[in-house]
Tab-separated table of C-alpha atoms in Angstrom:
chain	number	residue	atom	x	y	z
A	1	MET	CA	137.741	19.297	69.854
A	2	ARG	CA	136.892	16.626	67.666
A	3	THR	CA	133.725	14.412	67.623
A	4	LYS	CA	131.649	11.768	65.899
A	5	LYS	CA	127.950	11.622	65.692
A	6	LEU	CA	126.091	8.668	67.083
A	7	ASN	CA	122.482	8.633	67.453
A	8	ASN	CA	122.030	12.183	67.394
A	9	SER	CA	124.645	12.696	69.875
A	10	GLU	CA	128.078	13.999	69.641
A	11	ILE	CA	130.583	11.404	71.485
A	12	THR	CA	133.965	12.722	72.597
A	13	ALA	CA	136.676	9.935	71.864
A	14	VAL	CA	139.614	9.783	74.436
A	15	GLY	CA	142.689	7.853	73.996
A	16	PHE	CA	145.021	6.889	77.132
A	17	LEU	CA	148.483	5.768	76.079
A	18	ILE	CA	149.787	4.001	79.141
A	19	PHE	CA	153.169	2.746	79.603
A	20	PRO	CA	154.869	-0.045	82.112
A	21	GLY	CA	154.732	1.499	85.515
A	22	PHE	CA	152.185	4.257	84.904
A	23	PRO	CA	150.578	5.980	87.833
A	24	MET	CA	147.052	3.918	87.968
A	25	SER	CA	145.445	6.637	90.051
A	26	CYS	CA	146.055	9.186	87.091
A	27	LEU	CA	144.253	7.093	84.962
A	28	THR	CA	141.005	6.000	87.155
A	29	SER	CA	141.101	9.988	88.495
A	30	ILE	CA	140.418	11.139	84.858
A	31	ILE	CA	138.225	8.186	83.474
A	32	GLU	CA	135.601	8.021	86.455
A	33	PRO	CA	134.516	11.655	86.273
A	34	LEU	CA	133.777	11.133	82.715
A	35	ARG	CA	131.670	8.068	83.314
A	36	ALA	CA	129.679	9.673	85.544
A	37	ALA	CA	129.181	12.486	83.427
A	38	ASN	CA	127.889	10.030	80.838
A	39	GLU	CA	125.525	8.698	83.375
A	40	ILE	CA	123.956	12.013	85.031
A	41	ALA	CA	123.478	13.206	81.637
A	42	GLU	CA	121.730	10.129	80.282
A	43	ARG	CA	123.739	10.070	77.087
A	44	GLU	CA	127.104	8.785	76.029
A	45	THR	CA	129.046	12.055	75.813
A	46	PHE	CA	132.668	10.614	76.093
A	47	SER	CA	134.360	7.380	75.253
A	48	TRP	CA	137.608	6.216	75.997
A	49	GLN	CA	140.008	3.122	75.238
A	50	LEU	CA	143.300	2.075	76.611
A	51	ILE	CA	146.227	1.974	73.932
A	52	SER	CA	149.337	0.465	74.515
A	53	GLU	CA	152.492	0.883	72.354
A	54	THR	CA	152.508	-3.048	71.196
A	55	GLY	CA	148.620	-3.794	72.553
A	56	SER	CA	150.180	-5.963	75.013
A	57	LYS	CA	149.224	-5.850	78.785
A	58	VAL	CA	150.814	-3.110	80.748
A	59	THR	CA	151.647	-3.339	84.632
A	60	SER	CA	150.643	-0.188	86.769
A	61	SER	CA	152.605	1.313	89.344
A	62	ALA	CA	150.477	-0.488	91.799
A	63	GLY	CA	151.246	-3.900	90.604
A	64	VAL	CA	147.516	-3.850	88.640
A	65	ILE	CA	147.748	-5.319	84.990
A	66	PHE	CA	146.222	-3.228	82.605
A	67	GLU	CA	144.914	-5.187	78.855
A	68	PRO	CA	145.006	-2.704	76.562
A	69	ASP	CA	142.216	-2.109	73.704
A	70	VAL	CA	144.325	-1.530	70.577
A	71	ALA	CA	148.006	-0.733	69.910
A	72	LEU	CA	149.736	2.318	69.163
A	73	SER	CA	150.074	1.418	65.528
A	74	ALA	CA	146.549	0.459	65.114
A	75	LYS	CA	144.169	3.038	62.866
A	76	LEU	CA	143.342	5.887	65.768
A	77	ASP	CA	141.159	8.726	65.347
A	78	PRO	CA	140.911	9.893	69.023
A	79	ALA	CA	139.735	13.538	69.621
A	80	MET	CA	142.530	13.617	72.484
A	81	ILE	CA	144.980	11.203	73.448
A	82	PHE	CA	146.798	11.528	77.146
A	83	LEU	CA	150.329	9.752	78.008
A	84	LEU	CA	150.322	8.177	81.449
A	85	SER	CA	153.600	7.052	82.622
A	86	GLY	CA	156.690	7.378	84.803
A	87	PRO	CA	159.506	10.155	83.862
A	88	LEU	CA	161.946	8.005	82.804
A	89	SER	CA	159.263	5.853	80.321
A	90	GLU	CA	160.391	5.549	76.858
A	91	PHE	CA	159.180	3.843	73.599
A	92	GLU	CA	160.451	0.409	72.954
A	93	ALA	CA	160.397	1.873	69.122
A	94	PRO	CA	160.534	5.358	69.669
A	95	ARG	CA	160.861	6.450	65.873
A	96	ALA	CA	157.747	4.731	64.632
A	97	SER	CA	155.561	5.809	67.765
A	98	ASN	CA	156.704	8.929	67.929
A	99	SER	CA	155.715	9.459	64.386
A	100	VAL	CA	152.119	8.187	65.020
A	101	LEU	CA	151.666	10.836	67.639
A	102	ARG	CA	153.022	13.535	65.384
A	103	LYS	CA	150.693	12.241	63.217
A	104	LEU	CA	147.550	12.492	65.485
A	105	GLU	CA	148.738	15.941	66.133
A	106	ARG	CA	148.457	17.000	62.361
A	107	THR	CA	145.214	15.507	62.013
A	108	GLY	CA	143.971	17.853	64.821
A	109	ALA	CA	143.800	15.473	68.136
A	110	VAL	CA	144.672	17.352	71.148
A	111	LEU	CA	147.536	15.697	72.826
A	112	GLY	CA	147.974	15.535	76.415
A	113	GLY	CA	150.457	13.923	79.124
A	114	ILE	CA	149.256	13.588	82.924
A	115	SER	CA	152.147	13.187	85.710
A	116	GLY	CA	155.426	11.879	84.303
A	117	GLY	CA	153.338	11.296	80.693
A	118	VAL	CA	154.791	15.025	80.043
A	119	PHE	CA	158.486	13.327	79.690
A	120	PRO	CA	157.762	11.092	76.534
A	121	LEU	CA	155.129	13.572	75.336
A	122	VAL	CA	157.798	16.194	74.992
A	123	LYS	CA	160.335	13.784	73.639
A	124	SER	CA	158.231	12.813	70.612
A	125	GLY	CA	158.700	16.282	69.427
A	126	VAL	CA	154.799	17.690	69.696
A	127	MET	CA	155.425	20.158	72.253
A	128	GLU	CA	157.991	22.667	70.858
A	129	GLY	CA	156.122	26.332	71.770
A	130	TYR	CA	154.232	24.700	74.228
A	131	LYS	CA	153.571	25.699	77.877
A	132	CYS	CA	153.156	22.157	80.240
A	133	SER	CA	152.534	21.583	83.676
A	134	VAL	CA	154.948	19.465	85.463
A	135	HIS	CA	154.424	17.972	88.726
A	136	TRP	CA	157.186	19.543	91.740
A	137	CYS	CA	158.499	16.217	92.373
A	138	TYR	CA	159.840	16.048	88.646
A	139	GLU	CA	160.646	19.625	88.323
A	140	ALA	CA	164.338	19.497	88.342
A	141	ALA	CA	164.584	16.511	86.374
A	142	PHE	CA	162.098	17.799	83.673
A	143	LYS	CA	164.464	21.222	83.765
A	144	SER	CA	167.493	18.928	83.518
A	145	GLU	CA	166.605	17.327	80.359
A	146	PHE	CA	164.241	19.869	78.656
A	147	PRO	CA	166.200	23.298	79.175
A	148	GLU	CA	164.119	24.956	76.533
A	149	MET	CA	160.901	23.782	77.807
A	150	LEU	CA	158.348	26.335	79.525
A	151	ALA	CA	157.632	24.114	82.557
A	152	SER	CA	154.698	25.739	84.749
A	153	GLY	CA	153.959	24.798	88.603
A	154	GLU	CA	150.215	25.349	87.666
A	155	VAL	CA	148.114	22.174	88.240
A	156	ILE	CA	146.370	22.261	84.856
A	157	VAL	CA	147.781	23.739	81.431
A	158	THR	CA	145.732	23.758	78.318
A	159	ASP	CA	147.979	25.511	75.483
A	160	ARG	CA	146.056	25.683	72.452
A	161	ARG	CA	145.718	21.646	71.773
A	162	ARG	CA	148.208	20.404	74.192
A	163	TYR	CA	146.727	19.704	77.798
A	164	THR	CA	149.144	18.652	80.874
A	165	ALA	CA	147.991	18.026	83.965
A	166	SER	CA	150.477	17.389	87.541
A	167	GLY	CA	148.977	14.332	88.760
A	168	ALA	CA	146.196	12.397	90.192
A	169	ALA	CA	143.741	14.944	91.542
A	170	ALA	CA	145.113	17.510	88.866
A	171	ALA	CA	143.630	14.601	85.933
A	172	PHE	CA	140.162	14.651	87.948
A	173	ASP	CA	140.090	18.430	87.657
A	174	LEU	CA	140.951	18.092	84.106
A	175	ALA	CA	138.249	15.907	83.515
A	176	LEU	CA	135.791	18.467	85.454
A	177	GLN	CA	137.040	21.058	82.942
A	178	LEU	CA	136.285	18.443	80.016
A	179	ILE	CA	132.599	17.967	81.142
A	180	GLU	CA	131.768	21.442	81.746
A	181	GLU	CA	132.894	22.292	78.253
A	182	ARG	CA	130.843	19.766	76.624
A	183	LEU	CA	127.938	19.551	79.369
A	184	GLY	CA	127.996	22.759	81.181
A	185	PRO	CA	128.863	23.650	84.658
A	186	ASP	CA	125.593	22.197	86.496
A	187	ILE	CA	126.592	18.479	85.221
A	188	ALA	CA	130.389	19.256	86.192
A	189	LEU	CA	129.195	20.419	89.612
A	190	GLU	CA	127.195	17.260	90.296
A	191	VAL	CA	130.198	15.190	89.291
A	192	ALA	CA	132.295	16.992	91.684
A	193	CYS	CA	130.039	16.284	94.252
A	194	TRP	CA	129.650	12.532	93.413
A	195	PHE	CA	132.732	11.922	94.119
A	196	GLN	CA	133.308	14.596	97.289
A	197	HIS	CA	135.824	16.243	95.130
A	198	PRO	CA	136.069	19.571	97.374
A	199	MET	CA	136.575	22.153	95.045
A	200	MET	CA	137.068	22.485	91.015
A	201	ARG	CA	140.560	23.946	90.057
A	202	GLY	CA	141.276	25.432	86.760
A	203	GLU	CA	143.990	27.053	85.219
A	204	GLY	CA	145.975	29.374	86.927
A	205	VAL	CA	146.109	27.251	90.324
A	206	GLU	CA	149.639	26.619	91.280
A	207	GLN	CA	150.613	22.982	93.061
A	208	ARG	CA	151.063	22.802	96.667
A	209	VAL	CA	154.812	22.323	97.190
A	210	PRO	CA	155.852	21.165	100.606
A	211	LEU	CA	159.493	21.939	99.809
A	212	LYS	CA	158.584	25.570	98.760
A	213	PRO	CA	158.675	27.294	102.038
A	214	SER	CA	158.599	30.739	100.635
A	215	THR	CA	154.995	30.226	99.299
A	216	ASP	CA	153.794	29.670	102.562
A	217	PRO	CA	152.032	33.208	103.900
A	218	ALA	CA	152.967	32.276	107.472
A	219	LEU	CA	156.486	32.529	106.991
A	220	PRO	CA	158.282	36.135	107.530
A	221	ASP	CA	158.678	38.020	104.491
A	222	LEU	CA	162.429	38.487	104.880
A	223	VAL	CA	162.827	34.531	104.872
A	224	GLY	CA	160.466	34.239	102.069
A	225	ARG	CA	162.624	36.502	99.974
A	226	ALA	CA	165.588	35.080	101.270
A	227	VAL	CA	164.615	31.383	100.298
A	228	GLU	CA	163.292	33.069	96.578
A	229	MET	CA	166.749	34.364	96.144
A	230	PHE	CA	168.985	31.280	97.077
A	231	VAL	CA	166.087	29.130	94.948
A	232	GLU	CA	166.967	30.767	91.952
A	233	ARG	CA	170.502	29.486	91.075
A	234	LEU	CA	170.802	26.292	93.128
A	235	ASP	CA	174.144	25.365	90.856
A	236	GLU	CA	175.730	28.723	92.011
A	237	PRO	CA	174.207	29.070	95.764
A	238	ARG	CA	174.651	32.236	97.442
A	239	SER	CA	176.344	33.048	100.616
A	240	VAL	CA	174.237	34.401	103.632
A	241	GLY	CA	176.319	37.367	103.354
A	242	ASP	CA	175.579	37.728	99.700
A	243	ILE	CA	171.650	37.344	100.174
A	244	ALA	CA	171.923	39.838	103.148
A	245	LYS	CA	173.371	42.357	101.121
A	246	ALA	CA	170.720	41.998	98.630
A	247	LEU	CA	168.010	42.118	100.886
A	248	GLY	CA	169.588	45.254	102.615
A	249	VAL	CA	170.059	43.724	106.048
A	250	THR	CA	172.959	42.195	107.899
A	251	PRO	CA	174.099	38.642	107.986
A	252	ARG	CA	172.852	38.448	111.688
A	253	GLN	CA	169.451	39.852	111.017
A	254	VAL	CA	169.203	36.805	108.322
A	255	GLU	CA	170.281	34.164	110.917
A	256	ARG	CA	167.998	35.771	113.328
A	257	ALA	CA	165.088	35.579	111.098
A	258	PHE	CA	165.533	32.135	110.036
A	259	LYS	CA	166.408	30.852	113.390
A	260	LYS	CA	163.100	31.952	114.627
A	261	ALA	CA	160.857	31.173	111.643
A	262	THR	CA	162.321	27.905	111.088
A	263	GLY	CA	164.498	26.673	114.244
A	264	GLN	CA	167.331	26.131	111.602
A	265	SER	CA	170.215	28.504	110.685
A	266	PRO	CA	169.674	29.505	107.110
A	267	SER	CA	172.913	27.580	105.774
A	268	HIS	CA	171.477	24.296	107.000
A	269	TYR	CA	167.999	25.197	105.669
A	270	PHE	CA	169.461	26.280	102.273
A	271	ARG	CA	171.195	22.874	102.160
A	272	ALA	CA	168.170	20.986	102.962
A	273	LEU	CA	166.541	22.480	99.842
A	274	ARG	CA	169.709	21.818	97.104
A	275	MET	CA	169.467	18.129	98.480
A	276	ASN	CA	165.639	18.007	97.928
A	277	ALA	CA	166.737	18.970	94.565
A	278	ALA	CA	169.422	16.907	94.184
A	279	ARG	CA	166.746	13.741	95.098
A	280	GLN	CA	164.749	14.695	92.299
A	281	LEU	CA	167.275	14.475	90.061
A	282	VAL	CA	168.794	11.057	91.586
A	283	LEU	CA	165.486	9.559	91.551
A	284	TYR	CA	163.580	10.973	88.421
A	285	SER	CA	166.521	11.837	85.640
A	286	LYS	CA	169.418	9.673	84.371
A	287	ASP	CA	171.906	12.133	85.220
A	288	SER	CA	175.355	10.959	86.322
A	289	MET	CA	176.037	11.702	90.192
A	290	ALA	CA	178.755	14.248	89.275
A	291	GLN	CA	176.325	16.110	86.762
A	292	VAL	CA	173.835	15.936	89.917
A	293	ALA	CA	176.234	17.400	92.277
A	294	ALA	CA	177.060	20.339	90.041
A	295	ALA	CA	173.340	20.839	89.316
A	296	VAL	CA	173.131	21.822	93.179
A	297	GLY	CA	175.992	23.956	93.651
A	298	PHE	CA	179.003	20.982	94.256
A	299	SER	CA	181.948	21.065	92.259
A	300	THR	CA	183.417	17.577	93.582
A	301	THR	CA	181.300	14.365	94.481
A	302	THR	CA	182.639	13.697	97.860
A	303	PRO	CA	180.887	16.675	99.889
A	304	PHE	CA	177.623	15.946	97.716
A	305	VAL	CA	177.508	12.309	98.622
A	306	ASN	CA	178.288	12.788	102.303
A	307	HIS	CA	175.554	15.712	102.644
A	308	TYR	CA	173.372	13.343	100.531
A	309	ARG	CA	173.697	10.455	103.227
A	310	ASP	CA	173.512	12.853	106.317
A	311	ALA	CA	170.153	14.196	104.847
A	312	PHE	CA	168.348	10.827	103.319
A	313	GLY	CA	170.583	8.012	105.352
A	314	VAL	CA	171.752	6.420	102.028
A	315	THR	CA	174.195	7.659	99.119
A	316	PRO	CA	172.641	8.824	96.041
A	317	LYS	CA	173.833	5.569	94.185
A	318	GLN	CA	171.948	3.541	96.676
A	319	ASP	CA	169.042	5.541	96.550
A	320	ARG	CA	168.744	5.398	92.782
A	321	GLY	CA	169.420	1.840	92.787
A	322	ARG	CA	166.209	1.451	95.436
A	323	ILE	CA	164.082	3.114	93.154
A	324	ASN	CA	165.414	1.324	90.185
A	325	ALA	CA	164.300	-1.887	92.014
A	326	PHE	CA	161.054	-0.949	91.912
A	327	ARG	CA	160.624	0.330	88.491
A	328	VAL	CA	162.245	-3.099	87.282
A	329	GLN	CA	159.193	-4.748	89.193
A	330	GLY	CA	156.906	-2.395	87.531
A	331	ASN	CA	155.790	-0.941	90.810
A	332	MET	CA	157.103	2.217	91.192
A	333	PRO	CA	155.961	4.818	93.452
A	334	LEU	CA	154.862	7.986	91.478
A	335	PRO	CA	153.309	11.391	92.605
A	336	SER	CA	149.272	11.248	92.704
A	337	THR	CA	148.573	14.810	93.674
């Protein structure tokens, strides 16, 4: 980790590259623990600055306007730089801005992304061969756009000089990890207690995912295994009969197990899983509706649109138009786990 000497102390310089519509909670969740660590340690261990591509003001997801300290094109020398954005964010001048990130990488800076910030980070070309944390809400869109990338459902992933975190609470955990590395576990714990952060989650901890019931130990084993088999290939969904055969039981046994555990038939339960995956692609990718339909196992768009409307009360096109209205206003709701 790059540091600089000042008054006989080492200061770790951190840059936060913010894009229009970035999740404000992610920024405050990582800066505030660093500030508290400086105060508890009674010395400036961490410094930080806000960066935007052009140096102009940036409106966050909550509509709060931030004035960056510097433009990305300025002379930067941070120990680490984190990108904060929504999943559809892009540089205005991608060639020049991505070049800056690659230059920082070559000079030894740690590069990272928080929440949707992993999308422009990967687009910059600095993540080839690295593993990264992807928020469960963006998983389908991320895999669609970057099928070659190794995406993880872990809260935090640090892979050599690449640090990624899935959301705001994960950003807080990442800050605690940085504090522990620089100032030790006692100060990291005190910082956590200051903010009543219930526990320090390190690497290897999986995100809590409400739409993956197979991870719920309360569900019967048969149901959990059936769900895992189904979600392996949403683009080629298996029939209840195929799943039952693979599990060595009868379709009737699968039907009864699902009805008892979830109150639904397996076919209705599986359709809901497909629709939830489809909604991620509708809201957080630029895929056409035909591509989205194919990704969740529909050969034509008509039945896909009908099932989507039944599930969410709007068509996929209407749903995307509604969220795009938020994005245009710079007030896009984003995950902040």
